[in-house]
mmCIF file of C-alpha atoms in Angstrom:
data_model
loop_
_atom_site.group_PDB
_atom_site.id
_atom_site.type_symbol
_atom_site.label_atom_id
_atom_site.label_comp_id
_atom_site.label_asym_id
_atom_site.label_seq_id
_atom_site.Cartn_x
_atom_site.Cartn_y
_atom_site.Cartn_z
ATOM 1 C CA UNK A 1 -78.413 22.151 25.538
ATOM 2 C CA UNK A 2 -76.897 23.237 21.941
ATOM 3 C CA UNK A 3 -77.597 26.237 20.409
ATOM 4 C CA UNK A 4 -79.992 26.119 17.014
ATOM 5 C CA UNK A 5 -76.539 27.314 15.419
ATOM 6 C CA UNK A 6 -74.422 24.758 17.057
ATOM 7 C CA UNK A 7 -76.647 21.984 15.954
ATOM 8 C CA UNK A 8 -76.558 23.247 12.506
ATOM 9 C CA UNK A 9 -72.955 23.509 12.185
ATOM 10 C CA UNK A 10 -71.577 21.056 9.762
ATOM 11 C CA UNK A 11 -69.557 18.206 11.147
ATOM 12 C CA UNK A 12 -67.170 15.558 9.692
ATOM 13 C CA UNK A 13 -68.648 12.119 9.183
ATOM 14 C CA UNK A 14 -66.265 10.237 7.393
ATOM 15 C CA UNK A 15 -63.317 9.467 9.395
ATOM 16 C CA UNK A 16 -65.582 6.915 11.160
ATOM 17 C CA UNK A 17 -65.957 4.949 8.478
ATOM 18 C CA UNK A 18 -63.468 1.749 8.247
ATOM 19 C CA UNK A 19 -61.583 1.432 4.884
ATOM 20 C CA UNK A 20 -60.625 -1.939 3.411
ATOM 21 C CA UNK A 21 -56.676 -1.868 2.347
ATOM 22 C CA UNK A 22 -55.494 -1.613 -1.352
ATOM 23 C CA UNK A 23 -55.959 -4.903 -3.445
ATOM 24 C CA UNK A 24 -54.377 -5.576 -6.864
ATOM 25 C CA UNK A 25 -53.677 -2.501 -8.321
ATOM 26 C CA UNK A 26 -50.660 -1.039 -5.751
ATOM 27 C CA UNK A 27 -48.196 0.356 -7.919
ATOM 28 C CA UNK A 28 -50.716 1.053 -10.802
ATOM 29 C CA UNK A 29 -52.910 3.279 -9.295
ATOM 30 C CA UNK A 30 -53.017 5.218 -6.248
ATOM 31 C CA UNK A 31 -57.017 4.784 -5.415
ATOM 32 C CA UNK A 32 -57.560 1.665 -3.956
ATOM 33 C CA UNK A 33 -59.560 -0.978 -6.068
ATOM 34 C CA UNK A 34 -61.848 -2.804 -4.220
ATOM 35 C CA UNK A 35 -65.982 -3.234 -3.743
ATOM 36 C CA UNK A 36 -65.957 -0.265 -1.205
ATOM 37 C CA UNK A 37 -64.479 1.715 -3.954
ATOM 38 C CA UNK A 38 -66.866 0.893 -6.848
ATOM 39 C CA UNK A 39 -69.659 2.153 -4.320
ATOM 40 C CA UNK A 40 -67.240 5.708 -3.840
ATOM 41 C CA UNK A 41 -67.387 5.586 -7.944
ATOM 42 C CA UNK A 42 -71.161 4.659 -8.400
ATOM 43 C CA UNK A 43 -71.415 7.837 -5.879
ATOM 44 C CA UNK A 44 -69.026 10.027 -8.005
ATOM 45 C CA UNK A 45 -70.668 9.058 -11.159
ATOM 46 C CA UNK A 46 -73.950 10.840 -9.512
ATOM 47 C CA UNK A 47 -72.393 13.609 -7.926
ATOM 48 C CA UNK A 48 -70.873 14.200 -11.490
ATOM 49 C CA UNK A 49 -74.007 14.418 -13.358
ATOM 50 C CA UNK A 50 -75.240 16.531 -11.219
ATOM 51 C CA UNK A 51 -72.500 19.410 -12.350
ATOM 52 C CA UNK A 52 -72.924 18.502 -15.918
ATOM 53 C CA UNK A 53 -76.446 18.064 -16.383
ATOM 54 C CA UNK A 54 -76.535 14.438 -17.027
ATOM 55 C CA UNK A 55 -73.827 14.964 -20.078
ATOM 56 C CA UNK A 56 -71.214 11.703 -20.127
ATOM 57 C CA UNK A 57 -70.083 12.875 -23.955
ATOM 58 C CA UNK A 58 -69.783 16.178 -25.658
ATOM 59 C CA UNK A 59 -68.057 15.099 -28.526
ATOM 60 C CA UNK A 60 -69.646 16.421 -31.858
ATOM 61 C CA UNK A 61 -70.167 12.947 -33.648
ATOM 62 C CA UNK A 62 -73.077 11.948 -31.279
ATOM 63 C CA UNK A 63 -75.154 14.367 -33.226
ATOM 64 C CA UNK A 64 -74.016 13.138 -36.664
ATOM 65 C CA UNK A 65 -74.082 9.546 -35.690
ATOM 66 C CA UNK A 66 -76.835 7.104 -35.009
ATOM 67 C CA UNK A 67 -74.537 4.202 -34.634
ATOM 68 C CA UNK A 68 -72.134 4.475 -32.487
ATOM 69 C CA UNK A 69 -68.826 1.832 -31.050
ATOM 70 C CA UNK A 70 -67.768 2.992 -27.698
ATOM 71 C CA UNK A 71 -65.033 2.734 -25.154
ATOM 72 C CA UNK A 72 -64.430 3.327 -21.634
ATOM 73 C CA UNK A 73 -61.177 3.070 -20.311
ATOM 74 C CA UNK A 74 -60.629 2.726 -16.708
ATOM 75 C CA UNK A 75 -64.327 1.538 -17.165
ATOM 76 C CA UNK A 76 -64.629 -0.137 -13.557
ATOM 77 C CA UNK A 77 -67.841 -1.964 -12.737
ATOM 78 C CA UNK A 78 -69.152 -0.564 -16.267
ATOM 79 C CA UNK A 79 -71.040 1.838 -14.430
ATOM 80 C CA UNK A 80 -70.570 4.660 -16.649
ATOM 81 C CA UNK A 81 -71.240 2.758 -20.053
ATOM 82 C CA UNK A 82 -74.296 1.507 -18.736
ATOM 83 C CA UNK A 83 -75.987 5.198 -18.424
ATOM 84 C CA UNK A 84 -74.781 5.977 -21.517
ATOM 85 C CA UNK A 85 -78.004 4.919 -23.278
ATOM 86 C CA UNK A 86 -80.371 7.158 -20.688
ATOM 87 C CA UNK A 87 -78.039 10.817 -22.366
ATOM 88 C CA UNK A 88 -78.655 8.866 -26.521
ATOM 89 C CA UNK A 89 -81.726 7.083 -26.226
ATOM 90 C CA UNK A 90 -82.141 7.070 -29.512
ATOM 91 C CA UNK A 91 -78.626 5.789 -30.640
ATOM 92 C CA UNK A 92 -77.960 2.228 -31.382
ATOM 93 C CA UNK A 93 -74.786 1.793 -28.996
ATOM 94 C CA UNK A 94 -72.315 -1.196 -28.827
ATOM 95 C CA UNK A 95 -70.523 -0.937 -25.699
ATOM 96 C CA UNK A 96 -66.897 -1.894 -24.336
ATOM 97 C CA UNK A 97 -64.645 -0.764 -21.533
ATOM 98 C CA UNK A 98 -61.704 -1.921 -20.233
ATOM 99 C CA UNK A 99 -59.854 -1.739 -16.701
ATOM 100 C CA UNK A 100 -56.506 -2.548 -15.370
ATOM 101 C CA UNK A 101 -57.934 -5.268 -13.204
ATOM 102 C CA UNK A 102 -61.231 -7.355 -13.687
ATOM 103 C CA UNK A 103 -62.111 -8.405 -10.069
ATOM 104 C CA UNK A 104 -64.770 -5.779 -9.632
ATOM 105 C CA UNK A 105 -66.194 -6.996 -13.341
ATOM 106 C CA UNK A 106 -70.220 -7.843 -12.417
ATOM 107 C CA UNK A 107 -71.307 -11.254 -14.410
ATOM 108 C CA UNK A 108 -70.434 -10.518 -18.082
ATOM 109 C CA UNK A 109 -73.631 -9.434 -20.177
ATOM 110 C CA UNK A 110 -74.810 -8.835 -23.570
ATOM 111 C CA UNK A 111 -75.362 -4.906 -23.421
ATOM 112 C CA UNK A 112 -71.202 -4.344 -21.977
ATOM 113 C CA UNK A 113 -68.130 -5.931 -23.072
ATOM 114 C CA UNK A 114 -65.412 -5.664 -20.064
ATOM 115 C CA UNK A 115 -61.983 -6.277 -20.792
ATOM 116 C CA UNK A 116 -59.048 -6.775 -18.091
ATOM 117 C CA UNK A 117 -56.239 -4.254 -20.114
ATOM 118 C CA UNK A 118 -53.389 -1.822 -19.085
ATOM 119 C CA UNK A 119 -53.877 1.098 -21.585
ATOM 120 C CA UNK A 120 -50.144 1.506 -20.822
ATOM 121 C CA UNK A 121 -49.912 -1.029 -23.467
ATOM 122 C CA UNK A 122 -51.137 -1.300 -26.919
ATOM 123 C CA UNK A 123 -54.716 -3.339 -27.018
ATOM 124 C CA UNK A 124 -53.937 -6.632 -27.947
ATOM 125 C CA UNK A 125 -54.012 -7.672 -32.322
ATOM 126 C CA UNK A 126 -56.105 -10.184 -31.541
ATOM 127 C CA UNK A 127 -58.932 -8.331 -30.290
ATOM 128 C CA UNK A 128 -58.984 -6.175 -33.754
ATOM 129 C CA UNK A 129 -59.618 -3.412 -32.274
ATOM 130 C CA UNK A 130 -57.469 -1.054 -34.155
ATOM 131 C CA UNK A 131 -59.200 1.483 -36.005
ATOM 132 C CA UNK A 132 -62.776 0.443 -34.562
ATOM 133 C CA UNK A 133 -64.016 2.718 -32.186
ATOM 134 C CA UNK A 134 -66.316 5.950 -33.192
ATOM 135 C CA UNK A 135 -65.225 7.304 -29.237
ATOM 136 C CA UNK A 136 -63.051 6.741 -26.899
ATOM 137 C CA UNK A 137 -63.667 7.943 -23.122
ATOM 138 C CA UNK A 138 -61.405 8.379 -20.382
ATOM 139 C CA UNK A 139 -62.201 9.943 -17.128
ATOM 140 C CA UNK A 140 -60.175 10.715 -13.704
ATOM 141 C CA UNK A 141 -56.908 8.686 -14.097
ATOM 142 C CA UNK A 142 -54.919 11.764 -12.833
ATOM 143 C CA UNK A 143 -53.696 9.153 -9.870
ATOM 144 C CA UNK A 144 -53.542 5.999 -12.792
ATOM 145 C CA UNK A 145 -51.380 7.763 -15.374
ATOM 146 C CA UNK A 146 -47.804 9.045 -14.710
ATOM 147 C CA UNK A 147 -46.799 12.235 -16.208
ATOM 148 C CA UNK A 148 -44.273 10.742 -18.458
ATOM 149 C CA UNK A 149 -46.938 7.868 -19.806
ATOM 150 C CA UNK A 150 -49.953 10.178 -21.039
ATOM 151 C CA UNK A 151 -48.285 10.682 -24.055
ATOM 152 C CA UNK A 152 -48.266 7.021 -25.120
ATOM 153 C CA UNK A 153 -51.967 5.916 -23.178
ATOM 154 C CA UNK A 154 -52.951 8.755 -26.071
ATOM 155 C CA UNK A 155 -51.424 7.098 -28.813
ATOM 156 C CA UNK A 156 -52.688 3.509 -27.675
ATOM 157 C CA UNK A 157 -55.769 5.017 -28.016
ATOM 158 C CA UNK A 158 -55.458 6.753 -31.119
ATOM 159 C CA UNK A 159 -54.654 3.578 -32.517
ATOM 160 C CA UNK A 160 -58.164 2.471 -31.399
ATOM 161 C CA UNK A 161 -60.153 5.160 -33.471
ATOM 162 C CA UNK A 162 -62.080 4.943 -36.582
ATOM 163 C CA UNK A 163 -60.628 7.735 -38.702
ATOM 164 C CA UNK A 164 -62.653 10.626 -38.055
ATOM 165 C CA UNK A 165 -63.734 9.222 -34.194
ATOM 166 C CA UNK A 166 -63.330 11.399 -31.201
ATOM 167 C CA UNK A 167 -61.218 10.780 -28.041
ATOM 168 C CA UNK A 168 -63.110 12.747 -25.022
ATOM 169 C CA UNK A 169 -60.312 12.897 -21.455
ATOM 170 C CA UNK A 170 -62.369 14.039 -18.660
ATOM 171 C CA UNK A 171 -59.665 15.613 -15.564
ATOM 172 C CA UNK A 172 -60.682 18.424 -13.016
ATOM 173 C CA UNK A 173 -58.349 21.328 -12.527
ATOM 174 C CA UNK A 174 -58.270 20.152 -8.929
ATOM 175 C CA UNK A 175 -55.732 23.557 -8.095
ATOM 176 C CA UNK A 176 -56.635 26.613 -9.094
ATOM 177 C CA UNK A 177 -53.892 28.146 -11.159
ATOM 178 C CA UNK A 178 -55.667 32.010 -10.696
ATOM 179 C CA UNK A 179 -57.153 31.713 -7.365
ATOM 180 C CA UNK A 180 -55.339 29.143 -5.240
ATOM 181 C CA UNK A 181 -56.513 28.913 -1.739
ATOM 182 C CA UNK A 182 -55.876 31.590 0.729
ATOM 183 C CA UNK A 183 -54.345 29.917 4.047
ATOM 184 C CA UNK A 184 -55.783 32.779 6.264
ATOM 185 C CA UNK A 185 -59.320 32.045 5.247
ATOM 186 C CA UNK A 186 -59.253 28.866 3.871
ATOM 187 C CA UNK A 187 -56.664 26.818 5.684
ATOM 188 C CA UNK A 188 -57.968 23.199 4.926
ATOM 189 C CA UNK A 189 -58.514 23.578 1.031
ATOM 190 C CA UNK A 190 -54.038 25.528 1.449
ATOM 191 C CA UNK A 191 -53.149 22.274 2.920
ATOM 192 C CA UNK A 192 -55.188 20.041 1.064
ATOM 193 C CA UNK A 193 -53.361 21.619 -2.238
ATOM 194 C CA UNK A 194 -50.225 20.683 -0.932
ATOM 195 C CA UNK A 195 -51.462 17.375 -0.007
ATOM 196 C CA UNK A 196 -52.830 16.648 -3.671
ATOM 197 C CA UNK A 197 -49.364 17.874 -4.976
ATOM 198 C CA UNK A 198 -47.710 15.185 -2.328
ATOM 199 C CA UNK A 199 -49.990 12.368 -3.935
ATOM 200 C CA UNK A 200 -49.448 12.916 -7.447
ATOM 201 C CA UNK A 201 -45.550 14.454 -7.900
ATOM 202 C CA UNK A 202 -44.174 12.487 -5.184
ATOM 203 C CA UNK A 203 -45.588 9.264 -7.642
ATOM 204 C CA UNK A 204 -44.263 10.260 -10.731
ATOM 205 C CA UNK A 205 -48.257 11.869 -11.742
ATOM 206 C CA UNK A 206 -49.122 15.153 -12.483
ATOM 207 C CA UNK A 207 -51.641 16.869 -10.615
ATOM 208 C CA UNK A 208 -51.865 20.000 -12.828
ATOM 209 C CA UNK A 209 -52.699 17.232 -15.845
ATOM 210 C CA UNK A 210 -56.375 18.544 -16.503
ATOM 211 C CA UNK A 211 -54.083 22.140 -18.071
ATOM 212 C CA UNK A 212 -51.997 20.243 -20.277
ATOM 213 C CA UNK A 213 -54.713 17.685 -22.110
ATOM 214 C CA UNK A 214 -55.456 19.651 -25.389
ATOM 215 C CA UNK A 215 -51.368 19.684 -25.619
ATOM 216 C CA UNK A 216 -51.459 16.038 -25.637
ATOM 217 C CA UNK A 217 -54.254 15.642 -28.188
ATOM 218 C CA UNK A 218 -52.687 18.122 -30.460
ATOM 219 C CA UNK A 219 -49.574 16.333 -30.397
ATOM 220 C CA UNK A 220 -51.330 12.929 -31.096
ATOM 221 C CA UNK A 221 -52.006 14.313 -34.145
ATOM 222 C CA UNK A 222 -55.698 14.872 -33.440
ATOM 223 C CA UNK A 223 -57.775 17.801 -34.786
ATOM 224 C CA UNK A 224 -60.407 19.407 -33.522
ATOM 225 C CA UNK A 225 -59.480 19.691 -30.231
ATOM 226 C CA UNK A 226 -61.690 21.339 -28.188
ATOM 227 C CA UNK A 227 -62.678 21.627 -24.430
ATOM 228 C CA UNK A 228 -66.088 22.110 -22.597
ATOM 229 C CA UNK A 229 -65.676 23.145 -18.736
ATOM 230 C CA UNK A 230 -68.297 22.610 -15.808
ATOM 231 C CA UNK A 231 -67.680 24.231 -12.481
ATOM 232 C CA UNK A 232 -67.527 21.292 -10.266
ATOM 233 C CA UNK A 233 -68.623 22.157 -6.749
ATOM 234 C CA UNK A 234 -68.357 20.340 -4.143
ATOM 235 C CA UNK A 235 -69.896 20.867 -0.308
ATOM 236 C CA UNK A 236 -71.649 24.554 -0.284
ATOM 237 C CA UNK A 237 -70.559 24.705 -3.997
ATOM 238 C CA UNK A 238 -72.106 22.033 -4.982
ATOM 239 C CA UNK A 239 -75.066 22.495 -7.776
ATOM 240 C CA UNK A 240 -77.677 20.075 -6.364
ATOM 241 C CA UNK A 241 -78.873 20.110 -2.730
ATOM 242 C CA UNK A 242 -78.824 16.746 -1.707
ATOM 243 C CA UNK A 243 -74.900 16.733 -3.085
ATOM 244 C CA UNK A 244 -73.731 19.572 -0.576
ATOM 245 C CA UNK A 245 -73.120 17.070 2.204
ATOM 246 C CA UNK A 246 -72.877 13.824 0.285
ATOM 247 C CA UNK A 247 -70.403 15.289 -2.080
ATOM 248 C CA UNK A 248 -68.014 16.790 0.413
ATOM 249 C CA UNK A 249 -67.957 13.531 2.411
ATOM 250 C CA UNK A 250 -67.481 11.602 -1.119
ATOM 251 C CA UNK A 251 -64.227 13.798 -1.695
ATOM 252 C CA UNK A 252 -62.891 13.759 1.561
ATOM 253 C CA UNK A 253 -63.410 9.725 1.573
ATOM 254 C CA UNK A 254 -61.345 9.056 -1.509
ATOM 255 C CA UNK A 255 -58.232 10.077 0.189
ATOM 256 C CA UNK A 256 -58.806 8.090 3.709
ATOM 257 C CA UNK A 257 -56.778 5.587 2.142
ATOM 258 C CA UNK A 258 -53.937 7.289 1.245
ATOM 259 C CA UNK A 259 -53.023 6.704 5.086
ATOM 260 C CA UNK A 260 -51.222 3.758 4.115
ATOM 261 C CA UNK A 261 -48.572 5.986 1.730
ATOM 262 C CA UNK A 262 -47.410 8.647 4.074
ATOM 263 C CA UNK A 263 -42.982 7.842 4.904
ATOM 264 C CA UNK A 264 -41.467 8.294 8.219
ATOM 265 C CA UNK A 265 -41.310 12.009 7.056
ATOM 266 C CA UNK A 266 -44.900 12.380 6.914
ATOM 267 C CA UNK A 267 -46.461 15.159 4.282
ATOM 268 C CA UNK A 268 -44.828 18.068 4.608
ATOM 269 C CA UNK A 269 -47.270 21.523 5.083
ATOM 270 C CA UNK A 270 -50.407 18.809 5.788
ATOM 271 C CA UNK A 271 -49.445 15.934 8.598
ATOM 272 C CA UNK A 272 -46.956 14.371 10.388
ATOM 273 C CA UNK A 273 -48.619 10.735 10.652
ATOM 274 C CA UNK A 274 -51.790 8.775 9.994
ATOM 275 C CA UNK A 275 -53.060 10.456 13.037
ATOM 276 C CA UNK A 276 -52.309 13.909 11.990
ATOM 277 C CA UNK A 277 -53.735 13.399 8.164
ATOM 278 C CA UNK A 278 -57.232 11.869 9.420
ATOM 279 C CA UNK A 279 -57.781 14.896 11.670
ATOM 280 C CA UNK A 280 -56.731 17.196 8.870
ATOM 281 C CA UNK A 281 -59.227 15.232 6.693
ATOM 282 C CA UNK A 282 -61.701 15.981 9.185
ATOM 283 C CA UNK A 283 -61.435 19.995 9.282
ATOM 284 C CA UNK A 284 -61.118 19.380 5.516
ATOM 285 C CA UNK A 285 -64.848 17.737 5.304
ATOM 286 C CA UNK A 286 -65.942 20.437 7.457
ATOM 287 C CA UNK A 287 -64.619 23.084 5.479
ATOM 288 C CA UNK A 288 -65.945 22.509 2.312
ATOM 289 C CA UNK A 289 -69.116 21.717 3.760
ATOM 290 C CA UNK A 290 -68.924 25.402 5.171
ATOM 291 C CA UNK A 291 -67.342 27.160 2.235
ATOM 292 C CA UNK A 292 -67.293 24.764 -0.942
ATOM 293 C CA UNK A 293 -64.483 23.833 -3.007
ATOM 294 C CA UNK A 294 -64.907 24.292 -6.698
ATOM 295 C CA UNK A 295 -62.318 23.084 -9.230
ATOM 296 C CA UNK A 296 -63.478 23.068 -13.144
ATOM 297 C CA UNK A 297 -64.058 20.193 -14.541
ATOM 298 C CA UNK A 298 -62.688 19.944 -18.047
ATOM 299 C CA UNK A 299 -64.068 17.657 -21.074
ATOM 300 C CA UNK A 300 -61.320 17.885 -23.715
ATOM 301 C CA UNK A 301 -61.904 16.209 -27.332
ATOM 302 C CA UNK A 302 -60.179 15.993 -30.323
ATOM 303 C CA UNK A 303 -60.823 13.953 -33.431
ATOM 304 C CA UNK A 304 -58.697 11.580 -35.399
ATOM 305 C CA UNK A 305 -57.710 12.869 -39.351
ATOM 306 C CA UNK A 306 -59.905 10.724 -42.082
ATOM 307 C CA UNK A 307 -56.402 10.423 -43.372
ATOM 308 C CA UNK A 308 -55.212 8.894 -40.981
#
C-alpha cells in the first residue's frame, strides 16, 4: 500500500497523450497547427491571464482612447481578440487578426475579422490597411519568427499603425540570463535550456528574443518604448492553484511534438532519440510540478511618431 507521501508525489501525465502530426505550417513555424493545438492555445491563453491579472494590453492609448482598431497577429482561432472586450468593456473595439494559415479560422463573424497573412510580408494594398490600426499585438512567435526576419515583421507592422498607435510584442525570457538552472539541483529545467536553445538556433530563431525586443522597436523608429514584466510561473510557481498542475502539463505538452525534428544525432546534452526526449519530458513535467519554473514574461511597447 503507498505511503500518504508517495501518493502525493507529483507524476507526469502527458506523455500518454497521442499528438496529431504537423499540418500546413512545416517550415513556417515550429508548433504544430492543428485543432489539438488551438485547445493547447485556448489553455495558454488562461494560464496567461492568470500571471497577468487578466491584462491582454498595457499600452498607454487604451486609457486615452475610447475607440479603438485592433490587430492580432498570429491571431489563431481569434481567441485572444475575442476577450479583449471583457479587460475594455467600455471601449468601442473593431477587431482583426491575422494568421499564417486559416484552417483553424471558426465560421467568420461580425465581432472578428480573420485574415490568412504571412507578416513576413507586407499586408496586402488592397486591404488599406496602411496607417489604420490604433494597436498592433503580437504574442509568442519566438518559434514563428527567425532571428534575421524580426526586423522586417516590425516594419510590416509599423506600416500598419495610425501615427501615434502602439505596437505591444509579448515573448517570455524563457532562459534566465542571471540565474540559469543549476544541473545539480535542477537537472530537468539544465537540460530543458539546452533543449529550447536546440529548437530555436538550430532553426535559424532566437530563443533569447524576449532581451532584444525594445532594440527592435527603437530601431523601427518607434518612441516610447517601454516594457511591463510578469513573473510567469509555471508548476509550483505558478500564481493560481488550479494552474500548478495544468500549467506544467500545458508546457511540457507543447514540445511532445517536436519528436518529429530530432536528426540521427539526436539533441545533444537532452536525448538521443524520440524515446530518450519523451522520458526526459516526463522528469521535466515532474520537475516543475515539484519545484516550478519561472521565466518573466515581458510586454514591450513602443509608439509610432505623429510625424510619421
Amino acid at each position: 500500500m503507498a505511503s500518504a507521501a508517495t501518493a502525493s508525489r507529483p507524476v507526469a501525465v502527458t506523455g500518454s497523450v497521442p499528438l496529431p502530426s504537423f499540418t500546413g505550417t512545416e517550415g513556417a513555424y515550429m508548433l504544430p497547427h492543428h485543432q489539438q493545438e488551438i485547445d493547447r492555445l485556448t489553455r495558454q491563453h488562461r494560464f496567461m491571464n492568470s500571471t497577468t491579472g487578466g491584462q491582454l494590453l498595457v499600452t498607454p492609448n487604451i486609457k486615452e482612447k475610447k475607440e479603438l482598431r485592433v490587430l492580432d497577429c498570429g491571431a489563431a482561432d481569434g481567441t485572444w481578440l475575442r476577450d479583449l472586450p471583457r479587460q475594455l468593456p467600455d471601449h468601442k473595439l473593431e477587431l482583426h487578426g491575422v494568421d499564417i494559415g486559416s484552417t483553424l479560422f471558426p465560421p467568420p463573424s461580425a465581432d472578428v475579422d480573420l485574415r490568412e497573412h504571412d507578416i513576413r510580408k507586407p499586408f496586402p494594398a488592397s486591404w488599406g490597411w496602411q496607417s489604420s490600426f490604433d494597436v498592433i499585438h503580437q504574442r509568442l512567435l519566438i518559434w514563428g519568427i527567425k532571428s534575421v526576419e524580426w526586423p522586417v515583421v516590425i516594419k510590416n507592422l509599423v506600416e500598419g499603425l495610425k501615427p501615434g498607435g502602439y505596437i505591444q510584442l509579448v515573448e517570455a525570457e524563457w532562459i534566465s540570463h542571471d540565474k540559469p538552472a543549476d544541473p545539480a539541483t535542477r537537472p530537468q529545467l539544465h537540460k530543458q535550456a539546452l533543449m529550447q536553445e536546440w529548437s530555436t538556433a538550430g532553426f535559424g530563431m532566437d530563443i533569447h528574443i524576449a532581451y532584444k525586443l525594445e532594440g527592435l522597436l527603437k530601431d523601427a523608429g518607434l518612441e516610447d518604448v517601454t516594457t511591463v514584466q510578469f513573473d510567469h510561473g509555471y508548476g509550483a510557481l505558478a500564481k493560481a492553484e488550479d494552474q500548478k498542475n495544468a500549467s506544467a502539463e500545458l508546457w511540457v505538452e507543447c514540445f511532445r511534438t517536436l519528436d518529429e525534428k530530432i536528426p540521427a544525432t539526436g539533441i545533444p546534452g537532452v536525448a538521443a532519440n524520440a524515446k530518450e526526449f519523451h522520458e526526459f519530458l516526463d522528469a521535466l513535467e515532474i520537475e516543475i510540478k515539484t519545484y516550478g519554473y519561472q521565466p518573466k514574461l515581458n510586454f514591450v511597447y513602443g509608439r509610432k511618431p505623429l510625424s510619421a
